[in-house]
Tab-separated table of C-alpha atoms and ligand atoms in Angstrom:
chain	number	residue	atom	x	y	z
A	1276	MET	CA	-61.042	-14.226	7.278
A	1277	ARG	CA	-60.293	-13.488	3.607
A	1278	VAL	CA	-56.853	-12.081	2.928
A	1279	ILE	CA	-54.837	-11.480	-0.227
A	1280	LEU	CA	-51.049	-11.612	0.221
A	1281	MET	CA	-49.004	-9.714	-2.337
A	1282	GLY	CA	-45.336	-8.919	-2.783
A	1283	PRO	CA	-42.477	-9.565	-5.176
A	1284	PRO	CA	-41.190	-13.115	-5.627
A	1285	GLY	CA	-39.143	-14.020	-2.554
A	1286	SER	CA	-40.928	-11.560	-0.282
A	1287	GLY	CA	-42.066	-14.399	1.985
A	1288	LYS	CA	-45.712	-14.535	0.790
A	1289	GLY	CA	-45.821	-18.324	0.856
A	1290	THR	CA	-44.318	-18.561	4.362
A	1291	GLN	CA	-46.615	-15.891	5.796
A	1292	ALA	CA	-49.657	-17.344	4.021
A	1293	LYS	CA	-49.009	-20.719	5.710
A	1294	LEU	CA	-48.651	-19.049	9.136
A	1295	LEU	CA	-51.843	-17.001	8.635
A	1296	SER	CA	-53.699	-20.079	7.426
A	1297	GLN	CA	-52.761	-21.914	10.673
A	1298	ARG	CA	-53.601	-18.884	12.799
A	1299	PHE	CA	-57.080	-18.351	11.319
A	1300	GLY	CA	-57.875	-21.999	10.502
A	1301	VAL	CA	-58.635	-21.269	6.845
A	1302	PRO	CA	-56.936	-22.795	3.765
A	1303	HIS	CA	-53.837	-21.400	2.121
A	1304	VAL	CA	-54.664	-21.031	-1.586
A	1305	SER	CA	-51.524	-20.463	-3.666
A	1306	SER	CA	-51.915	-20.050	-7.429
A	1307	GLY	CA	-48.227	-21.043	-7.825
A	1308	ASP	CA	-48.847	-24.294	-5.872
A	1309	LEU	CA	-52.001	-25.047	-7.928
A	1310	LEU	CA	-49.938	-24.623	-11.108
A	1311	ARG	CA	-46.920	-26.601	-9.830
A	1312	SER	CA	-49.185	-29.467	-8.837
A	1313	ALA	CA	-50.754	-29.429	-12.342
A	1314	VAL	CA	-47.235	-29.460	-13.851
A	1315	ARG	CA	-46.272	-32.472	-11.685
A	1316	ARG	CA	-49.433	-34.322	-12.732
A	1317	LYS	CA	-48.774	-33.332	-16.371
A	1318	SER	CA	-52.442	-32.305	-16.672
A	1319	PRO	CA	-53.384	-30.287	-19.801
A	1320	MET	CA	-53.284	-27.106	-17.668
A	1321	GLY	CA	-49.862	-28.077	-16.301
A	1322	VAL	CA	-48.405	-28.803	-19.727
A	1323	GLN	CA	-49.553	-25.403	-21.005
A	1324	ALA	CA	-48.461	-23.516	-17.881
A	1325	LYS	CA	-44.959	-25.008	-17.622
A	1326	LYS	CA	-43.425	-23.094	-20.500
A	1327	TYR	CA	-44.467	-19.747	-19.027
A	1328	MET	CA	-43.382	-20.688	-15.504
A	1329	ASP	CA	-39.936	-21.849	-16.668
A	1330	ARG	CA	-39.364	-18.421	-18.225
A	1331	GLY	CA	-40.630	-16.565	-15.132
A	1332	GLU	CA	-43.582	-15.161	-17.108
A	1333	LEU	CA	-47.198	-14.973	-16.003
A	1334	VAL	CA	-49.380	-17.863	-17.085
A	1335	PRO	CA	-52.181	-16.506	-19.338
A	1336	ASP	CA	-55.464	-15.665	-17.644
A	1337	ASP	CA	-57.473	-18.282	-19.547
A	1338	ILE	CA	-55.372	-20.977	-17.838
A	1339	ILE	CA	-55.346	-19.615	-14.285
A	1340	LEU	CA	-58.713	-17.883	-13.712
A	1341	GLY	CA	-60.881	-21.003	-13.797
A	1342	ALA	CA	-58.454	-23.004	-11.632
A	1343	VAL	CA	-58.469	-20.417	-8.831
A	1344	GLU	CA	-62.250	-19.907	-8.997
A	1345	GLU	CA	-62.797	-23.673	-8.781
A	1346	ARG	CA	-60.513	-23.859	-5.710
A	1347	LEU	CA	-62.251	-20.946	-3.946
A	1348	ARG	CA	-65.613	-22.619	-4.467
A	1349	GLU	CA	-64.548	-25.751	-2.593
A	1350	SER	CA	-66.314	-26.155	0.737
A	1351	ASP	CA	-63.220	-25.618	2.916
A	1352	CYS	CA	-62.994	-22.029	1.607
A	1353	ALA	CA	-66.518	-21.155	2.763
A	1354	ARG	CA	-65.217	-19.662	6.056
A	1355	GLY	CA	-62.318	-17.865	4.424
A	1356	PHE	CA	-58.930	-18.323	2.768
A	1357	ILE	CA	-55.458	-16.832	2.507
A	1358	LEU	CA	-54.825	-16.117	-1.153
A	1359	ASP	CA	-51.140	-16.164	-2.105
A	1360	GLY	CA	-49.906	-15.013	-5.529
A	1361	TYR	CA	-53.359	-14.229	-6.910
A	1362	PRO	CA	-54.511	-11.816	-8.259
A	1363	ARG	CA	-51.376	-10.591	-10.024
A	1364	THR	CA	-52.980	-8.399	-12.707
A	1365	LEU	CA	-55.866	-5.962	-12.889
A	1366	ALA	CA	-57.753	-8.474	-15.076
A	1367	GLN	CA	-57.342	-11.200	-12.430
A	1368	ASP	CA	-58.581	-8.765	-9.794
A	1369	GLY	CA	-61.724	-8.174	-11.897
A	1370	ALA	CA	-62.298	-11.927	-12.199
A	1371	LEU	CA	-61.771	-12.408	-8.448
A	1372	SER	CA	-64.265	-9.663	-7.608
A	1373	ALA	CA	-66.839	-11.361	-9.849
A	1374	THR	CA	-66.200	-14.748	-8.199
A	1375	LEU	CA	-66.518	-13.266	-4.699
A	1376	ALA	CA	-69.711	-11.436	-5.661
A	1377	ARG	CA	-71.175	-14.775	-6.839
A	1378	MET	CA	-70.122	-16.262	-3.475
A	1379	GLN	CA	-71.717	-13.234	-1.735
A	1380	THR	CA	-68.538	-12.368	0.084
A	1381	ARG	CA	-65.561	-10.007	-0.110
A	1382	ILE	CA	-61.909	-9.552	0.823
A	1383	ASP	CA	-61.140	-8.312	4.357
A	1384	SER	CA	-57.550	-7.175	3.819
A	1385	VAL	CA	-54.836	-7.032	1.183
A	1386	VAL	CA	-51.314	-7.338	2.595
A	1387	SER	CA	-48.337	-6.268	0.522
A	1388	LEU	CA	-44.911	-7.370	1.782
A	1389	SER	CA	-42.075	-5.030	0.850
A	1390	VAL	CA	-38.577	-6.366	0.343
A	1391	SER	CA	-35.676	-4.862	-1.659
A	1392	ARG	CA	-34.437	-6.319	-4.959
A	1393	GLU	CA	-31.073	-7.315	-3.404
A	1394	GLU	CA	-32.821	-9.163	-0.560
A	1395	VAL	CA	-35.087	-11.019	-3.035
A	1396	VAL	CA	-32.130	-12.254	-5.098
A	1397	LYS	CA	-30.270	-13.336	-1.927
A	1398	ARG	CA	-33.334	-15.203	-0.615
A	1399	LEU	CA	-34.356	-16.931	-3.846
A	1400	SER	CA	-30.921	-18.043	-4.987
A	1401	GLY	CA	-30.530	-19.966	-1.683
A	1402	ARG	CA	-34.095	-21.289	-1.529
A	1403	ARG	CA	-34.602	-25.048	-1.654
A	1404	THR	CA	-38.065	-26.598	-1.925
A	1405	CYS	CA	-39.289	-30.070	-0.972
A	1406	ARG	CA	-40.393	-32.139	-3.963
A	1407	GLU	CA	-42.958	-33.986	-1.839
A	1408	CYS	CA	-44.644	-31.440	0.472
A	1409	GLY	CA	-43.534	-28.071	-0.928
A	1410	ALA	CA	-41.895	-26.883	2.350
A	1411	SER	CA	-39.178	-24.327	1.715
A	1412	TYR	CA	-35.749	-23.780	3.262
A	1413	HIS	CA	-32.768	-21.494	2.745
A	1414	ILE	CA	-29.296	-22.990	2.535
A	1415	ILE	CA	-27.891	-20.257	4.833
A	1416	PHE	CA	-30.774	-18.608	6.743
A	1417	ASP	CA	-33.024	-21.626	7.343
A	1418	PRO	CA	-31.139	-24.827	6.494
A	1419	PRO	CA	-32.769	-28.262	6.874
A	1420	ARG	CA	-31.426	-30.522	9.680
A	1421	ASN	CA	-29.931	-32.889	7.085
A	1422	PRO	CA	-28.630	-31.253	3.891
A	1423	GLY	CA	-30.918	-31.854	0.911
A	1424	ILE	CA	-33.663	-33.549	2.994
A	1425	CYS	CA	-36.977	-32.094	4.201
A	1426	ASN	CA	-37.369	-31.919	8.015
A	1427	GLN	CA	-41.111	-32.583	7.756
A	1428	CYS	CA	-41.429	-35.513	5.344
A	1429	ASN	CA	-37.850	-36.602	4.425
A	1430	GLY	CA	-38.580	-35.594	0.816
A	1431	GLU	CA	-35.786	-34.505	-1.508
A	1432	LEU	CA	-35.012	-30.768	-1.612
A	1433	PHE	CA	-34.389	-29.139	-4.987
A	1434	GLN	CA	-33.909	-25.696	-6.467
A	1435	ARG	CA	-36.955	-24.554	-8.458
A	1436	ASP	CA	-36.012	-23.814	-12.095
A	1437	ASP	CA	-37.558	-20.370	-11.682
A	1438	ASP	CA	-35.301	-19.615	-8.670
A	1439	GLN	CA	-32.187	-19.521	-10.927
A	1440	GLU	CA	-30.798	-15.979	-10.953
A	1441	ASP	CA	-31.737	-14.968	-14.538
A	1442	THR	CA	-35.321	-16.193	-14.083
A	1443	VAL	CA	-35.563	-14.359	-10.745
A	1444	MET	CA	-34.673	-11.130	-12.600
A	1445	ALA	CA	-37.391	-11.850	-15.187
A	1446	ARG	CA	-39.949	-12.514	-12.416
A	1447	LEU	CA	-39.050	-9.241	-10.706
A	1448	GLU	CA	-39.583	-7.356	-13.956
A	1449	VAL	CA	-42.933	-9.075	-14.487
A	1450	TYR	CA	-43.908	-8.054	-10.949
A	1451	GLU	CA	-42.981	-4.410	-11.538
A	1452	ARG	CA	-44.816	-4.306	-14.874
A	1453	ASN	CA	-48.002	-6.230	-14.080
A	1454	THR	CA	-48.507	-6.442	-10.338
A	1455	ALA	CA	-47.207	-3.109	-9.017
A	1456	PRO	CA	-50.143	-1.274	-10.734
A	1457	LEU	CA	-52.557	-3.605	-8.933
A	1458	VAL	CA	-50.882	-2.819	-5.584
A	1459	ALA	CA	-51.342	0.886	-6.398
A	1460	ALA	CA	-55.051	0.287	-7.126
A	1461	TYR	CA	-55.526	-1.483	-3.751
A	1462	ARG	CA	-53.689	1.401	-2.041
A	1463	GLN	CA	-56.177	3.840	-3.608
A	1464	SER	CA	-59.123	1.713	-2.471
A	1465	GLY	CA	-57.926	1.824	1.169
A	1466	LEU	CA	-57.771	-1.999	1.475
A	1467	LEU	CA	-53.984	-2.227	1.393
A	1468	CYS	CA	-51.767	-2.910	4.436
A	1469	GLU	CA	-48.123	-2.352	3.495
A	1470	VAL	CA	-45.848	-4.416	5.726
A	1471	ASP	CA	-42.044	-4.537	5.948
A	1472	GLY	CA	-41.147	-8.110	4.903
A	1473	VAL	CA	-37.588	-8.050	6.284
A	1474	GLY	CA	-37.047	-9.813	9.609
A	1475	GLY	CA	-37.778	-13.151	11.249
A	1476	GLN	CA	-40.909	-15.097	10.243
A	1477	GLU	CA	-42.646	-14.490	13.590
A	1478	GLN	CA	-41.717	-10.804	13.575
A	1479	VAL	CA	-43.210	-10.298	10.096
A	1480	LEU	CA	-46.293	-12.321	11.135
A	1481	GLU	CA	-46.839	-10.047	14.147
A	1482	ARG	CA	-46.600	-6.994	11.880
A	1483	ILE	CA	-49.246	-8.483	9.583
A	1484	LEU	CA	-51.552	-9.475	12.455
A	1485	SER	CA	-51.414	-5.972	13.869
A	1486	ARG	CA	-52.708	-4.653	10.536
A	1487	VAL	CA	-55.272	-7.109	9.177
A	1488	GLN	CA	-58.865	-6.790	10.239
A	1489	GLN	CA	-61.899	-8.875	9.642
A	1490	ARG	CA	-64.666	-6.750	8.155
A	1491	GLU	CA	-68.228	-7.231	9.353
B	324	AMP	P1	-45.247	-18.220	-7.271
B	324	AMP	O1	-45.077	-19.542	-6.626
B	324	AMP	O2	-46.429	-17.460	-6.766
B	324	AMP	O3	-43.972	-17.395	-7.262
B	324	AMP	O4	-45.572	-18.513	-8.819
B	324	AMP	C1	-44.658	-19.224	-9.647
B	324	AMP	C2	-45.014	-19.005	-11.104
B	324	AMP	O5	-46.354	-19.484	-11.363
B	324	AMP	C3	-45.033	-17.546	-11.560
B	324	AMP	O6	-43.738	-17.068	-11.921
B	324	AMP	C4	-45.984	-17.632	-12.765
B	324	AMP	O7	-45.339	-18.201	-13.884
B	324	AMP	C5	-47.032	-18.639	-12.276
B	324	AMP	N1	-48.152	-17.969	-11.555
B	324	AMP	C6	-48.462	-18.077	-10.238
B	324	AMP	N2	-49.545	-17.345	-9.933
B	324	AMP	C7	-49.924	-16.735	-11.083
B	324	AMP	C8	-50.958	-15.830	-11.410
B	324	AMP	N3	-51.813	-15.356	-10.486
B	324	AMP	N4	-51.057	-15.418	-12.707
B	324	AMP	C9	-50.206	-15.871	-13.648
B	324	AMP	N5	-49.183	-16.715	-13.407
B	324	AMP	C10	-49.033	-17.154	-12.126
Protein backbone atom coordinates (compact mmCIF):
# COMPACT_ATOMS: atom_id res chain seq x y z
CA MET A 1 0.00 0.00 0.00
CA ARG A 2 1.45 3.37 -1.06
CA VAL A 3 -0.35 6.39 0.33
CA ILE A 4 0.43 10.10 0.42
CA LEU A 5 -1.09 12.00 3.36
CA MET A 6 -1.60 15.72 2.86
CA GLY A 7 -3.19 18.50 4.85
CA PRO A 8 -2.28 21.75 6.57
CA PRO A 9 0.05 21.69 9.57
CA GLY A 10 -1.91 20.37 12.55
CA SER A 11 -4.40 18.45 10.44
CA GLY A 12 -3.37 15.18 12.09
CA LYS A 13 -1.25 13.82 9.19
CA GLY A 14 1.43 12.47 11.50
CA THR A 15 -1.07 10.73 13.81
CA GLN A 16 -3.03 9.18 10.94
CA ALA A 17 0.16 8.18 9.11
CA LYS A 18 1.30 6.23 12.21
CA LEU A 19 -2.10 4.49 12.48
CA LEU A 20 -2.12 3.61 8.75
CA SER A 21 1.46 2.37 8.97
CA GLN A 22 0.44 -0.04 11.79
CA ARG A 23 -2.70 -1.10 9.95
CA PHE A 24 -0.94 -1.93 6.67
CA GLY A 25 2.42 -3.01 8.12
CA VAL A 26 4.40 -0.55 5.99
CA PRO A 27 6.76 2.21 7.21
CA HIS A 28 5.68 5.73 8.06
CA VAL A 29 7.97 8.06 6.09
CA SER A 30 7.73 11.65 7.35
CA SER A 31 9.87 14.29 5.65
CA GLY A 32 9.51 16.47 8.79
CA ASP A 33 10.84 13.60 10.98
CA LEU A 34 13.74 12.96 8.55
CA LEU A 35 14.65 16.66 8.79
CA ARG A 36 14.20 16.89 12.58
CA SER A 37 16.43 13.86 13.05
CA ALA A 38 19.10 15.49 10.82
CA VAL A 39 18.80 18.69 12.90
CA ARG A 40 19.27 16.70 16.14
CA ARG A 41 22.34 14.96 14.70
CA LYS A 42 23.62 18.34 13.43
CA SER A 43 24.38 16.70 10.07
CA PRO A 44 25.19 19.08 7.17
CA MET A 45 21.60 18.63 5.91
CA GLY A 46 20.24 19.36 9.39
CA VAL A 47 22.33 22.50 9.84
CA GLN A 48 21.11 23.86 6.49
CA ALA A 49 17.48 22.85 7.06
CA LYS A 50 17.13 24.27 10.59
CA LYS A 51 16.99 27.92 9.61
CA TYR A 52 14.09 27.32 7.22
CA MET A 53 12.22 25.09 9.68
CA ASP A 54 12.53 27.63 12.52
CA ARG A 55 10.85 30.23 10.31
CA GLY A 56 8.10 27.82 9.19
CA GLU A 57 9.35 27.96 5.59
CA LEU A 58 9.83 25.05 3.22
CA VAL A 59 13.31 23.58 3.12
CA PRO A 60 14.71 23.99 -0.43
CA ASP A 61 14.25 21.06 -2.79
CA ASP A 62 17.97 20.38 -3.18
CA ILE A 63 18.10 19.51 0.53
CA ILE A 64 14.96 17.38 0.80
CA LEU A 65 14.57 15.51 -2.52
CA GLY A 66 17.60 13.25 -2.16
CA ALA A 67 16.84 12.47 1.50
CA VAL A 68 13.30 11.27 0.74
CA GLU A 69 14.38 9.29 -2.34
CA GLU A 70 17.11 7.56 -0.32
CA ARG A 71 14.56 6.63 2.39
CA LEU A 72 12.04 5.26 -0.14
CA ARG A 73 14.73 3.07 -1.67
CA GLU A 74 15.43 1.32 1.63
CA SER A 75 14.31 -2.31 1.65
CA ASP A 76 11.51 -1.87 4.20
CA CYS A 77 9.68 0.41 1.72
CA ALA A 78 9.61 -2.26 -1.00
CA ARG A 79 6.08 -3.40 0.02
CA GLY A 80 4.77 0.12 0.48
CA PHE A 81 4.91 3.21 2.68
CA ILE A 82 2.78 5.97 4.16
CA LEU A 83 4.28 9.26 3.04
CA ASP A 84 3.59 12.15 5.42
CA GLY A 85 4.43 15.76 4.53
CA TYR A 86 5.94 14.96 1.14
CA PRO A 87 5.46 16.05 -1.61
CA ARG A 88 4.55 19.62 -0.67
CA THR A 89 5.21 21.33 -4.02
CA LEU A 90 4.61 20.54 -7.67
CA ALA A 91 8.39 20.18 -8.13
CA GLN A 92 8.57 17.60 -5.32
CA ASP A 93 5.67 15.73 -6.91
CA GLY A 94 7.65 15.57 -10.18
CA ALA A 95 10.70 14.22 -8.35
CA LEU A 96 8.56 11.64 -6.51
CA SER A 97 6.99 10.43 -9.75
CA ALA A 98 10.47 9.96 -11.23
CA THR A 99 11.64 8.03 -8.15
CA LEU A 100 8.57 5.77 -8.22
CA ALA A 101 8.99 5.16 -11.96
CA ARG A 102 12.59 4.05 -11.29
CA MET A 103 11.22 1.73 -8.56
CA GLN A 104 8.58 0.50 -11.06
CA THR A 105 5.73 1.37 -8.76
CA ARG A 106 3.12 4.07 -8.16
CA ILE A 107 0.93 5.73 -5.53
CA ASP A 108 -2.38 4.02 -4.66
CA SER A 109 -4.12 6.93 -2.96
CA VAL A 110 -3.58 10.53 -1.92
CA VAL A 111 -5.47 11.51 1.24
CA SER A 112 -6.02 15.16 2.07
CA LEU A 113 -7.22 15.93 5.60
CA SER A 114 -9.32 19.08 5.89
CA VAL A 115 -9.30 21.11 9.08
CA SER A 116 -10.17 24.81 9.60
CA ARG A 117 -7.56 27.48 10.38
CA GLU A 118 -9.00 28.03 13.90
CA GLU A 119 -8.80 24.30 14.67
CA VAL A 120 -5.18 24.14 13.44
CA VAL A 121 -4.09 27.01 15.70
CA LYS A 122 -5.92 25.46 18.69
CA ARG A 123 -4.31 22.05 18.06
CA LEU A 124 -0.75 23.23 17.41
CA SER A 125 -0.48 25.76 20.22
CA GLY A 126 -1.27 22.95 22.72
CA ARG A 127 0.83 20.26 21.03
CA ARG A 128 3.75 18.82 22.97
CA THR A 129 6.24 16.43 21.37
CA CYS A 130 8.56 13.86 22.96
CA ARG A 131 12.24 14.70 22.53
CA GLU A 132 13.16 11.01 22.50
CA CYS A 133 10.54 9.14 20.41
CA GLY A 134 8.62 11.94 18.68
CA ALA A 135 5.20 10.92 20.12
CA SER A 136 2.81 13.85 20.28
CA TYR A 137 0.26 14.96 22.88
CA HIS A 138 -2.10 17.87 23.43
CA ILE A 139 -2.14 19.62 26.79
CA ILE A 140 -5.98 19.68 26.80
CA PHE A 141 -7.29 17.10 24.29
CA ASP A 142 -4.72 14.32 24.75
CA PRO A 143 -2.60 15.02 27.84
CA PRO A 144 0.18 12.64 28.93
CA ARG A 145 -0.41 10.65 32.17
CA ASN A 146 2.33 12.66 33.92
CA PRO A 147 2.65 16.31 32.85
CA GLY A 148 5.71 16.92 30.66
CA ILE A 149 6.61 13.19 30.39
CA CYS A 150 6.02 10.81 27.48
CA ASN A 151 3.71 7.84 28.26
CA GLN A 152 5.66 5.57 25.91
CA CYS A 153 9.32 6.18 26.77
CA ASN A 154 9.38 8.64 29.73
CA GLY A 155 11.13 11.17 27.47
CA GLU A 156 10.79 14.89 28.07
CA LEU A 157 7.93 16.66 26.26
CA PHE A 158 8.61 20.03 24.65
CA GLN A 159 6.90 22.53 22.39
CA ARG A 160 8.39 22.53 18.88
CA ASP A 161 9.75 26.00 17.97
CA ASP A 162 7.60 25.90 14.84
CA ASP A 163 4.43 25.30 16.92
CA GLN A 164 4.64 28.85 18.40
CA GLU A 165 1.65 30.86 17.17
CA ASP A 166 3.45 33.25 14.76
CA THR A 167 5.31 30.36 13.10
CA VAL A 168 2.06 28.39 12.81
CA MET A 169 0.59 31.33 10.86
CA ALA A 170 3.64 31.36 8.56
CA ARG A 171 3.33 27.58 7.99
CA LEU A 172 -0.35 27.95 7.12
CA GLU A 173 0.48 30.62 4.56
CA VAL A 174 3.21 28.43 3.06
CA TYR A 175 0.67 25.60 2.82
CA GLU A 176 -1.88 27.78 1.03
CA ARG A 177 0.73 29.15 -1.38
CA ASN A 178 2.74 26.03 -2.22
CA THR A 179 0.79 22.93 -1.30
CA ALA A 180 -2.84 23.84 -2.04
CA PRO A 181 -2.05 23.93 -5.82
CA LEU A 182 -0.64 20.41 -5.54
CA VAL A 183 -3.84 19.23 -3.80
CA ALA A 184 -5.80 20.76 -6.69
CA ALA A 185 -3.62 18.87 -9.21
CA TYR A 186 -4.26 15.54 -7.40
CA ARG A 187 -8.00 16.34 -7.35
CA GLN A 188 -7.89 16.80 -11.15
CA SER A 189 -6.03 13.50 -11.58
CA GLY A 190 -8.75 11.60 -9.67
CA LEU A 191 -6.29 10.21 -7.08
CA LEU A 192 -7.42 12.47 -4.24
CA CYS A 193 -9.57 11.35 -1.28
CA GLU A 194 -10.68 14.41 0.69
CA VAL A 195 -11.39 13.46 4.30
CA ASP A 196 -12.79 15.54 7.18
CA GLY A 197 -9.93 15.67 9.73
CA VAL A 198 -12.08 16.82 12.67
CA GLY A 199 -13.05 14.13 15.19
CA GLY A 200 -11.43 11.40 17.25
CA GLN A 201 -8.32 9.62 15.91
CA GLU A 202 -10.18 6.34 15.32
CA GLN A 203 -13.11 8.11 13.68
CA VAL A 204 -10.82 9.92 11.22
CA LEU A 205 -8.93 6.65 10.59
CA GLU A 206 -12.18 4.87 9.70
CA ARG A 207 -13.05 7.68 7.27
CA ILE A 208 -9.65 7.28 5.59
CA LEU A 209 -9.89 3.47 5.44
CA SER A 210 -13.28 3.67 3.79
CA ARG A 211 -11.72 5.76 1.01
CA VAL A 212 -8.25 4.41 0.28
CA GLN A 213 -7.85 1.59 -2.17
CA GLN A 214 -4.93 -0.48 -3.23
CA ARG A 215 -4.55 -0.36 -7.00
CA GLU A 216 -3.68 -3.53 -8.88
P1 LIG B 1 6.11 18.78 9.34
O1 LIG B 1 6.59 17.97 10.49
O2 LIG B 1 5.68 17.95 8.17
O3 LIG B 1 5.07 19.80 9.74
O4 LIG B 1 7.38 19.61 8.81
C1 LIG B 1 8.06 20.53 9.66
C2 LIG B 1 8.92 21.46 8.81
O5 LIG B 1 9.90 20.68 8.07
C3 LIG B 1 8.17 22.26 7.75
O6 LIG B 1 7.60 23.45 8.27
C4 LIG B 1 9.31 22.54 6.75
O7 LIG B 1 10.16 23.55 7.22
C5 LIG B 1 10.09 21.22 6.78
N1 LIG B 1 9.58 20.24 5.78
C6 LIG B 1 8.96 19.06 6.03
N2 LIG B 1 8.64 18.43 4.89
C7 LIG B 1 9.04 19.24 3.88
C8 LIG B 1 8.96 19.16 2.47
N3 LIG B 1 8.37 18.13 1.85
N4 LIG B 1 9.50 20.18 1.74
C9 LIG B 1 10.09 21.23 2.35
N5 LIG B 1 10.18 21.39 3.68
C10 LIG B 1 9.66 20.40 4.46
